[in-house]
Amino acid sequence: EVQLVESGGGLVQPGGSLRLSCAASRFTFRNYAMTWVRQAPGKGLEYVSAISESGGGTYYADSVKGRFTISRDNAKNTLDLQMNSLRPGDTAIYYCARGGSVWYFDLWGRGTLVTVSS
Amino acid sequence: QTVVTQEPSISVSPGGTVTITCGLSSDSVSISYYPSWYQQTPGQAPRTLLYSTNTRSSGVPDRFSGSILGDKAALTITGAQADDESNYYCVLYMGSGVWVFGGGTKLTVL
């Protein structure tokens, strides 16, 4: 089955760091741009970051720019999100999503919960 | 700051037709923003419904359709069913690898 599986979520103190991963299976990972989208408890979806197929292009929402870093390993079929200087407002379920051919998200993981709290 | 607007909540009767719109605070929505639509039920991951304004994702029934209505993108559900009761999100592509989600619309079928 074509799927994305996120991992790495957990409880972290404000100012701390966390690294999320997304494992892709059953599709040619290197052919797709990838993104991270988050959802705070009881709130809507929010775009976080995207990376091009090769990893040469990286993009961020203003809310995370300078604190989060997206990366990928096309040999291992994995997508990562390094999150530093975490704030309570970063508390959310983080979804990994595959980029479709015309600027949309065509495959979603089930998400991993990040809680930033003291 | 770019804001994408949606109706916070809408209700429809079973079998009825409902339209959810997606607007932009600073511009008219056009196909150049590649509007896409996602359905999400509580506790579940989003499901892709439509992309490029009106192209249905694989497996999406044809009672879901997309269009541009005036200066907004629109999602129309024709013949609403009980299991269409969900949250619906539009997303607009702003270019340079950046997307903006709308705030979501809670659809009630009653």
XYZ file of N, CA and C in Angstrom:
684
model
N 0.831 -1.196 0.000
C 0.000 0.000 0.000
C 0.863 1.243 0.000
N 0.517 2.201 -0.845
C 1.194 3.498 -0.856
C 0.882 4.218 0.453
N 1.911 4.610 1.187
C 1.619 5.273 2.457
C 2.778 6.123 2.952
N 2.416 7.001 3.870
C 3.352 7.841 4.599
C 3.122 7.610 6.083
N 4.202 7.407 6.835
C 4.085 7.158 8.262
C 5.020 8.100 9.017
N 4.415 8.969 9.823
C 5.189 9.921 10.603
C 5.605 9.328 11.950
N 6.702 9.834 12.474
C 7.166 9.437 13.804
C 7.975 10.578 14.412
N 8.271 10.442 15.709
C 9.143 11.414 16.361
C 8.443 12.428 17.238
N 7.108 12.413 17.245
C 6.395 13.371 18.081
C 6.549 13.059 19.561
N 6.151 13.992 20.383
C 6.232 13.795 21.826
C 6.100 15.101 22.572
N 6.394 15.051 23.864
C 6.318 16.218 24.742
C 7.707 16.854 24.850
N 7.759 18.155 24.651
C 9.030 18.876 24.740
C 8.783 20.204 25.437
N 9.766 20.671 26.156
C 9.638 21.943 26.868
C 9.828 23.115 25.910
N 9.225 24.242 26.245
C 9.453 25.446 25.429
C 10.945 25.738 25.298
N 11.347 26.082 24.079
C 12.753 26.311 23.799
C 13.506 25.076 23.365
N 12.877 23.931 23.490
C 13.524 22.682 23.144
C 13.462 22.359 21.666
N 13.985 21.178 21.331
C 14.047 20.736 19.948
C 13.433 19.354 19.804
N 13.016 19.075 18.580
C 12.434 17.773 18.256
C 12.646 17.544 16.774
N 12.843 16.282 16.402
C 13.013 15.941 14.991
C 11.946 14.941 14.585
N 11.135 15.325 13.620
C 10.097 14.447 13.084
C 10.607 13.752 11.837
N 10.107 12.556 11.606
C 10.433 11.822 10.391
C 9.158 11.312 9.727
N 9.260 11.105 8.439
C 8.146 10.562 7.658
C 8.728 9.512 6.717
N 8.256 8.283 6.857
C 8.732 7.189 6.017
C 7.737 6.943 4.900
N 8.245 6.946 3.685
C 7.400 6.732 2.508
C 7.575 5.305 2.003
N 6.484 4.735 1.534
C 6.575 3.377 1.003
C 5.667 3.188 -0.194
N 6.109 2.309 -1.077
C 5.341 1.858 -2.239
C 5.144 2.909 -3.309
N 6.000 3.932 -3.344
C 6.013 4.839 -4.487
C 7.428 5.386 -4.633
N 7.702 5.960 -5.787
C 9.040 6.461 -6.088
C 9.226 7.810 -5.422
N 9.723 7.779 -4.217
C 9.802 8.953 -3.346
C 10.532 10.111 -4.005
N 11.607 9.833 -4.720
C 12.455 10.901 -5.259
C 11.740 11.703 -6.362
N 10.611 11.217 -6.836
C 9.873 11.904 -7.895
C 8.867 12.933 -7.385
N 8.755 13.066 -6.079
C 7.716 13.914 -5.510
C 8.278 14.967 -4.560
N 7.738 16.187 -4.680
C 7.939 17.162 -3.627
C 7.176 16.690 -2.387
N 7.626 17.138 -1.245
C 6.996 16.716 0.016
C 6.756 17.921 0.912
N 5.756 17.798 1.778
C 5.405 18.922 2.645
C 5.089 18.447 4.060
N 5.111 19.405 4.972
C 4.607 19.211 6.325
C 3.457 20.188 6.537
N 2.393 19.668 7.106
C 1.207 20.459 7.433
C 0.862 20.136 8.883
N 0.462 21.134 9.652
C 0.140 20.868 11.060
C -1.269 21.318 11.395
N -1.749 20.821 12.533
C -3.085 21.156 13.005
C -3.079 21.248 14.520
N -3.206 22.443 15.028
C -3.274 22.647 16.470
C -4.583 22.044 17.001
N -4.624 21.680 18.256
C -5.828 21.046 18.818
C -7.072 21.890 18.604
N -8.069 21.298 17.959
C -9.323 21.975 17.715
C -9.282 23.077 16.668
N -8.173 23.183 15.954
C -8.003 24.243 14.961
C -7.914 23.677 13.555
N -7.698 24.558 12.587
C -7.610 24.158 11.196
C -6.211 23.736 10.792
N -6.098 23.401 9.513
C -4.821 22.968 8.963
C -3.946 24.174 8.635
N -2.639 23.994 8.795
C -1.689 25.078 8.528
C -0.475 24.517 7.798
N -0.147 25.096 6.657
C 1.061 24.729 5.931
C 2.282 25.105 6.760
N 3.264 24.203 6.798
C 4.482 24.444 7.568
C 5.700 24.596 6.665
N 5.928 23.595 5.800
C 7.172 23.597 5.036
C 7.057 22.652 3.852
N 7.863 22.894 2.832
C 7.890 22.026 1.657
C 9.328 21.876 1.174
N 9.563 20.791 0.439
C 10.886 20.535 -0.125
C 10.719 19.943 -1.519
N 11.579 20.362 -2.418
C 11.502 19.888 -3.797
C 11.940 18.434 -3.900
N 11.760 17.887 -5.089
C 12.061 16.469 -5.303
C 13.524 16.137 -4.978
N 14.418 16.988 -5.375
C 15.848 16.733 -5.155
C 16.323 17.169 -3.773
N 15.525 17.991 -3.120
C 15.942 18.574 -1.845
C 16.642 19.906 -2.013
N 16.830 20.323 -3.253
C 17.538 21.570 -3.500
C 16.732 22.815 -3.189
N 15.448 22.684 -3.137
C 14.570 23.812 -2.808
C 13.818 23.542 -1.528
N 13.893 24.463 -0.586
C 13.164 24.329 0.672
C 12.378 25.608 0.923
N 11.207 25.458 1.524
C 10.289 26.566 1.677
C 9.600 26.460 3.040
N 9.267 27.629 3.612
C 8.731 27.639 4.970
C 7.635 28.680 5.128
N 6.680 28.372 5.996
C 5.737 29.391 6.431
C 6.478 30.393 7.315
N 5.998 31.624 7.312
C 6.660 32.655 8.115
C 6.712 32.282 9.593
N 5.708 31.552 10.056
C 5.608 31.213 11.477
C 6.716 30.287 11.959
N 7.393 29.600 11.042
C 8.431 28.648 11.451
C 9.799 28.972 10.849
N 9.838 29.952 9.961
C 11.082 30.299 9.279
C 12.165 30.658 10.288
N 13.345 30.066 10.099
C 14.466 30.306 11.002
C 14.506 29.371 12.196
N 13.426 28.629 12.420
C 13.392 27.694 13.562
C 13.297 26.247 13.112
N 12.611 26.009 11.988
C 12.427 24.651 11.486
C 13.273 24.456 10.238
N 13.736 23.202 10.043
C 14.484 22.851 8.843
C 13.943 21.555 8.271
N 13.563 21.597 7.008
C 13.061 20.414 6.321
C 14.200 19.790 5.525
N 14.215 18.465 5.469
C 15.240 17.764 4.691
C 14.681 16.419 4.245
N 15.367 15.794 3.325
C 14.931 14.486 2.841
C 16.133 13.637 2.484
N 15.928 12.313 2.524
C 16.954 11.352 2.109
C 16.297 10.450 1.074
N 16.573 10.706 -0.186
C 15.912 9.946 -1.250
C 16.398 8.501 -1.316
N 17.544 8.209 -0.750
C 18.028 6.831 -0.708
C 17.267 6.019 0.338
N 16.842 6.687 1.396
C 16.128 6.007 2.487
C 14.619 6.241 2.438
N 14.162 7.034 1.465
C 12.724 7.339 1.331
C 12.158 7.981 2.599
N 12.895 8.923 3.133
C 12.449 9.576 4.356
C 12.476 11.097 4.221
N 11.548 11.710 4.931
C 11.413 13.163 5.021
C 11.548 13.532 6.493
N 12.287 14.575 6.789
C 12.479 14.993 8.172
C 12.077 16.449 8.378
N 11.783 16.772 9.630
C 11.547 18.157 10.025
C 12.256 18.376 11.357
N 13.324 19.142 11.334
C 14.041 19.497 12.545
C 13.401 20.774 13.105
N 12.908 20.683 14.335
C 12.191 21.802 14.941
C 12.981 22.293 16.157
N 13.436 23.514 16.112
C 14.201 24.126 17.205
C 13.426 25.293 17.791
N 13.860 25.732 18.955
C 13.239 26.890 19.630
C 11.721 26.751 19.662
N 11.273 25.594 20.071
C 9.842 25.312 20.052
C 9.077 26.174 21.038
N 7.858 26.509 20.632
C 6.965 27.364 21.415
C 5.666 26.627 21.692
N 4.940 27.026 22.729
C 3.634 26.383 22.967
C 2.723 26.438 21.740
N 2.814 27.490 20.952
C 1.993 27.611 19.748
C 2.344 26.618 18.658
N 3.449 25.897 18.803
C 3.809 24.851 17.847
C 3.133 23.522 18.178
N 2.415 23.465 19.292
C 1.696 22.257 19.662
C 0.668 21.919 18.597
N 0.777 20.718 18.034
C -0.095 20.339 16.920
C 0.158 18.897 16.517
N -0.749 18.376 15.735
C -0.484 17.153 14.989
C 0.235 17.571 13.714
N 1.346 16.939 13.427
C 2.128 17.247 12.234
C 1.911 16.127 11.207
N 1.399 16.530 10.054
C 1.152 15.599 8.964
C 2.223 15.754 7.884
N 2.656 14.639 7.378
C 3.501 14.588 6.194
C 2.564 14.418 5.001
N 2.796 15.151 3.933
C 1.929 15.059 2.763
C 2.759 15.083 1.489
N 2.343 14.297 0.532
C 3.041 14.228 -0.746
C 2.516 15.319 -1.677
N 3.396 15.929 -2.415
C 2.992 16.956 -3.356
C 2.468 16.353 -4.647
N 1.273 16.768 -5.039
C 0.725 16.328 -6.304
C 1.328 17.098 -7.470
N 0.936 16.734 -8.663
C 1.563 17.282 -9.867
C 1.257 18.753 -10.093
N 0.151 19.224 -9.579
C -0.219 20.618 -9.832
C -0.538 21.340 -8.520
N 0.480 21.396 -7.656
C 0.430 22.251 -6.488
C -0.716 21.907 -5.541
N -0.763 20.620 -5.128
C -1.706 20.226 -4.101
C -1.094 19.053 -3.341
N -1.831 18.541 -2.370
C -1.342 17.457 -1.530
C -2.168 16.219 -1.844
N -1.532 15.182 -2.407
C -2.323 14.068 -2.893
C -2.261 12.819 -2.025
N -1.424 12.805 -1.007
C -1.330 11.651 -0.113
C -0.922 12.166 1.254
N -1.611 11.691 2.281
C -1.372 12.171 3.645
C -1.002 11.021 4.568
N -0.121 11.309 5.533
C 0.116 10.383 6.617
C -0.944 10.573 7.693
N -0.835 9.792 8.753
C -1.816 9.876 9.848
C -1.426 10.914 10.898
N -0.198 11.385 10.825
C 0.218 12.463 11.709
C 0.917 11.982 12.972
N 1.683 12.902 13.567
C 2.338 12.649 14.842
C 2.157 13.885 15.709
N 1.849 13.660 16.989
C 1.494 14.765 17.881
C 2.726 15.338 18.555
N 2.863 16.638 18.461
C 3.922 17.370 19.154
C 3.269 18.268 20.201
N 3.715 18.136 21.443
C 3.194 18.965 22.527
C 4.346 19.748 23.138
N 4.218 21.056 23.115
C 5.246 21.925 23.690
C 4.681 22.529 24.962
N 5.202 22.058 26.077
C 4.662 22.490 27.367
C 5.683 22.245 28.462
N 5.634 23.092 29.483
C 6.517 22.904 30.627
C 5.823 22.095 31.716
N -0.462 40.220 5.443
C -0.593 38.772 5.622
C -1.781 38.258 4.810
N -1.542 37.206 4.066
C -2.583 36.628 3.232
C -3.548 35.805 4.068
N -4.842 36.076 3.893
C -5.870 35.329 4.621
C -6.805 34.685 3.610
N -7.025 33.396 3.773
C -7.972 32.655 2.942
C -9.225 32.429 3.766
N -10.361 32.844 3.214
C -11.602 32.838 3.989
C -12.550 31.736 3.540
N -13.214 31.144 4.500
C -14.273 30.164 4.267
C -15.390 30.424 5.253
N -16.582 29.952 4.921
C -17.682 29.997 5.873
C -17.337 29.104 7.071
N -17.472 29.573 8.298
C -17.122 28.718 9.443
C -17.999 27.473 9.556
N -19.260 27.624 9.208
C -20.157 26.478 9.295
C -21.306 26.644 8.314
N -21.764 25.520 7.809
C -22.882 25.474 6.875
C -23.673 24.208 7.169
N -24.979 24.274 6.967
C -25.777 23.064 7.098
C -26.533 22.801 5.799
N -26.824 21.531 5.585
C -27.560 21.108 4.381
C -28.454 19.945 4.755
N -29.563 19.838 4.083
C -30.464 18.706 4.297
C -29.980 17.522 3.479
N -30.234 16.324 3.966
C -29.865 15.143 3.172
C -30.486 15.219 1.790
N -29.660 14.954 0.770
C -30.131 15.047 -0.602
C -30.041 16.437 -1.202
N -29.736 17.396 -0.389
C -29.661 18.772 -0.864
C -28.315 19.111 -1.476
N -28.227 20.328 -1.958
C -27.002 20.839 -2.576
C -26.445 21.974 -1.730
N -25.137 21.959 -1.545
C -24.487 22.990 -0.723
C -23.192 23.422 -1.400
N -22.885 24.701 -1.261
C -21.652 25.251 -1.808
C -20.836 25.899 -0.707
N -19.578 25.545 -0.646
C -18.619 26.135 0.289
C -17.656 26.983 -0.531
N -17.418 28.208 -0.103
C -16.561 29.088 -0.898
C -15.220 29.337 -0.216
N -14.284 29.810 -1.030
C -12.898 30.023 -0.608
C -12.425 31.344 -1.204
N -12.290 32.344 -0.363
C -11.908 33.666 -0.831
C -10.515 34.068 -0.369
N -10.056 35.173 -0.925
C -8.713 35.679 -0.624
C -8.833 37.128 -0.195
N -8.157 37.456 0.909
C -8.298 38.793 1.477
C -7.798 39.887 0.551
N -6.811 39.562 -0.276
C -6.125 40.611 -1.028
C -6.275 40.496 -2.533
N -7.085 39.537 -2.997
C -7.159 39.322 -4.441
C -8.375 38.464 -4.742
N -8.710 38.368 -6.021
C -9.728 37.407 -6.447
C -9.061 36.058 -6.642
N -9.770 35.005 -6.265
C -9.248 33.667 -6.490
C -9.464 33.290 -7.948
N -8.421 32.813 -8.571
C -8.501 32.335 -9.952
C -7.833 30.974 -10.036
N -7.884 30.398 -11.223
C -7.265 29.078 -11.400
C -5.751 29.155 -11.184
N -5.204 30.340 -11.263
C -3.762 30.511 -11.084
C -3.315 30.222 -9.659
N -4.258 30.183 -8.743
C -3.951 29.818 -7.365
C -4.095 28.305 -7.125
N -4.458 27.567 -8.163
C -4.592 26.105 -8.080
C -5.382 25.675 -6.828
N -6.586 26.181 -6.657
C -7.342 25.807 -5.460
C -7.548 24.298 -5.352
N -7.379 23.799 -4.134
C -7.637 22.387 -3.861
C -8.474 22.294 -2.593
N -9.150 21.163 -2.436
C -10.107 20.974 -1.345
C -9.851 19.646 -0.641
N -10.013 19.667 0.698
C -9.738 18.502 1.535
C -10.873 18.319 2.526
N -11.188 17.066 2.774
C -12.227 16.705 3.738
C -11.557 16.081 4.956
N -11.999 16.440 6.138
C -11.421 15.860 7.342
C -12.497 15.628 8.381
N -12.592 14.397 8.831
C -13.462 14.088 9.954
C -12.618 14.072 11.219
N -13.212 14.380 12.369
C -12.431 14.466 13.611
C -11.631 13.205 13.889
N -10.357 13.402 14.228
C -9.488 12.284 14.557
C -8.867 11.582 13.372
N -9.180 12.069 12.171
C -8.662 11.434 10.964
C -7.737 12.382 10.210
N -6.901 11.816 9.366
C -6.083 12.639 8.483
C -6.961 13.240 7.387
N -6.529 14.339 6.793
C -7.290 14.910 5.681
C -7.346 13.940 4.508
N -8.395 14.113 3.720
C -8.581 13.343 2.490
C -8.661 14.334 1.343
N -7.932 14.077 0.280
C -7.939 14.989 -0.867
C -9.194 14.789 -1.696
N -9.924 15.871 -1.953
C -11.146 15.795 -2.747
C -10.914 16.292 -4.185
N -10.457 17.529 -4.295
C -10.346 18.196 -5.590
C -9.027 18.933 -5.667
N -8.501 19.062 -6.880
C -7.317 19.882 -7.103
C -7.439 20.605 -8.436
N -6.564 21.585 -8.634
C -6.636 22.426 -9.839
C -8.064 22.885 -10.093
N -8.667 23.409 -9.081
C -10.022 23.965 -9.104
C -11.117 22.908 -9.160
N -11.039 21.971 -10.135
C -12.208 21.118 -10.384
C -11.884 19.674 -10.747
N -10.668 19.225 -10.530
C -10.304 17.847 -10.845
C -10.469 16.982 -9.605
N -11.299 15.962 -9.705
C -11.533 15.087 -8.568
C -10.362 14.136 -8.362
N -9.994 13.969 -7.117
C -8.976 13.000 -6.766
C -9.528 11.594 -6.951
N -8.651 10.628 -7.073
C -9.064 9.256 -7.313
C -10.039 8.770 -6.248
N -11.142 8.198 -6.695
C -12.102 7.619 -5.766
C -13.135 8.582 -5.205
N -13.025 9.851 -5.540
C -13.978 10.836 -5.021
C -15.248 10.808 -5.874
N -16.407 10.664 -5.249
C -17.641 10.576 -6.035
C -17.948 11.881 -6.761
N -18.681 11.756 -7.875
C -18.920 12.921 -8.711
C -19.947 13.878 -8.124
N -20.479 13.611 -6.945
C -21.344 14.602 -6.314
C -20.515 15.760 -5.744
N -19.187 15.587 -5.714
C -18.292 16.674 -5.313
C -17.760 17.346 -6.582
N -17.927 18.661 -6.669
C -17.422 19.370 -7.832
C -16.831 20.702 -7.400
N -15.941 21.223 -8.244
C -15.292 22.483 -7.920
C -15.430 23.472 -9.058
N -15.330 24.743 -8.718
C -15.472 25.790 -9.718
C -14.908 27.096 -9.164
N -14.908 28.095 -10.044
C -14.663 29.473 -9.619
C -16.016 30.185 -9.737
N -16.491 30.736 -8.651
C -17.746 31.490 -8.636
C -17.426 32.937 -8.291
N -17.532 33.790 -9.282
C -17.166 35.182 -9.042
C -15.688 35.293 -8.723
N -15.385 35.790 -7.544
C -13.990 35.966 -7.149
C -13.534 34.937 -6.125
N -14.254 33.809 -6.048
C -13.900 32.790 -5.077
C -13.874 31.416 -5.729
N -13.118 30.524 -5.124
C -13.213 29.118 -5.479
C -14.394 28.530 -4.721
N -14.966 27.479 -5.269
C -16.150 26.899 -4.646
C -16.112 25.386 -4.724
N -16.582 24.774 -3.645
C -16.794 23.330 -3.589
C -18.302 23.121 -3.475
N -18.868 22.355 -4.382
C -20.296 22.076 -4.359
C -20.521 20.583 -4.140
N -21.396 20.279 -3.208
C -21.797 18.902 -2.966
C -23.259 18.792 -3.385
N -23.507 17.917 -4.338
C -24.858 17.732 -4.879
C -25.392 16.390 -4.379
N -26.562 16.424 -3.746
C -27.105 15.195 -3.164
C -26.334 14.814 -1.918
N -26.280 15.722 -0.965
C -25.485 15.503 0.247
C -25.963 14.252 0.996
N -24.979 13.552 1.541
C -25.263 12.346 2.305
C -24.786 12.542 3.746
N -25.286 11.709 4.624
C -24.946 11.842 6.044
C -23.438 11.773 6.280
N -22.760 10.912 5.534
C -21.319 10.790 5.773
C -20.496 11.891 5.113
N -21.171 12.872 4.524
C -20.456 14.073 4.063
C -20.258 15.063 5.202
N -20.859 14.782 6.334
C -20.707 15.665 7.492
C -19.255 15.606 7.966
N -18.538 16.703 7.747
C -17.099 16.766 7.972
C -16.672 18.220 8.012
N -15.375 18.411 8.213
C -14.758 19.710 8.019
C -14.118 19.740 6.631
N -14.273 20.860 5.942
C -13.739 21.004 4.603
C -12.770 22.185 4.566
N -11.615 21.953 3.951
C -10.577 22.987 3.877
C -10.205 23.246 2.420
N -10.100 24.510 2.082
C -9.512 24.859 0.793
C -8.069 25.294 1.024
N -7.273 25.170 -0.007
C -5.885 25.612 0.027
C -5.583 26.329 -1.279
N -4.881 27.430 -1.176
C -4.448 28.165 -2.357
C -2.922 28.157 -2.427
N -2.417 27.964 -3.638
C -0.970 27.979 -3.832
C -0.537 29.411 -4.156
N 0.374 29.931 -3.334
C 0.806 31.318 -3.464
C 2.049 31.484 -4.329
N 2.620 30.352 -4.740
C 3.878 30.401 -5.472
C 5.058 30.276 -4.524
N 6.215 30.039 -5.077
C 7.467 29.925 -4.313
C 7.355 28.916 -3.188
N 6.657 27.827 -3.457
C 6.591 26.726 -2.495
C 5.782 27.002 -1.252
N 4.869 27.945 -1.332
C 4.076 28.312 -0.162
C 2.583 28.168 -0.457
N 1.870 27.557 0.473
C 0.423 27.404 0.391
C -0.218 28.100 1.597
N -1.468 28.484 1.447
C -2.232 29.014 2.567
C -3.565 28.292 2.644
N -3.862 27.747 3.813
C -5.133 27.067 4.038
C -6.207 28.064 4.464
N -7.426 27.762 4.083
C -8.554 28.462 4.668
C -8.812 27.945 6.074
N -9.643 28.654 6.798
C -9.896 28.292 8.183
C -10.771 27.062 8.375
N -11.333 26.573 7.276
C -12.159 25.385 7.359
C -13.629 25.695 7.507
N -14.451 24.808 6.975
C -15.912 24.910 7.066
C -16.460 23.626 7.653
N -17.198 23.754 8.726
C -17.835 22.584 9.326
C -19.187 22.387 8.662
N -19.340 21.272 7.966
C -20.588 20.981 7.278
C -21.431 20.034 8.124
N -22.654 20.444 8.371
C -23.608 19.620 9.094
C -24.684 19.164 8.125
N -24.989 17.878 8.133
C -26.058 17.339 7.289
C -27.217 16.965 8.208
N -28.276 17.730 8.125
C -29.419 17.454 9.006
C -30.747 17.779 8.349
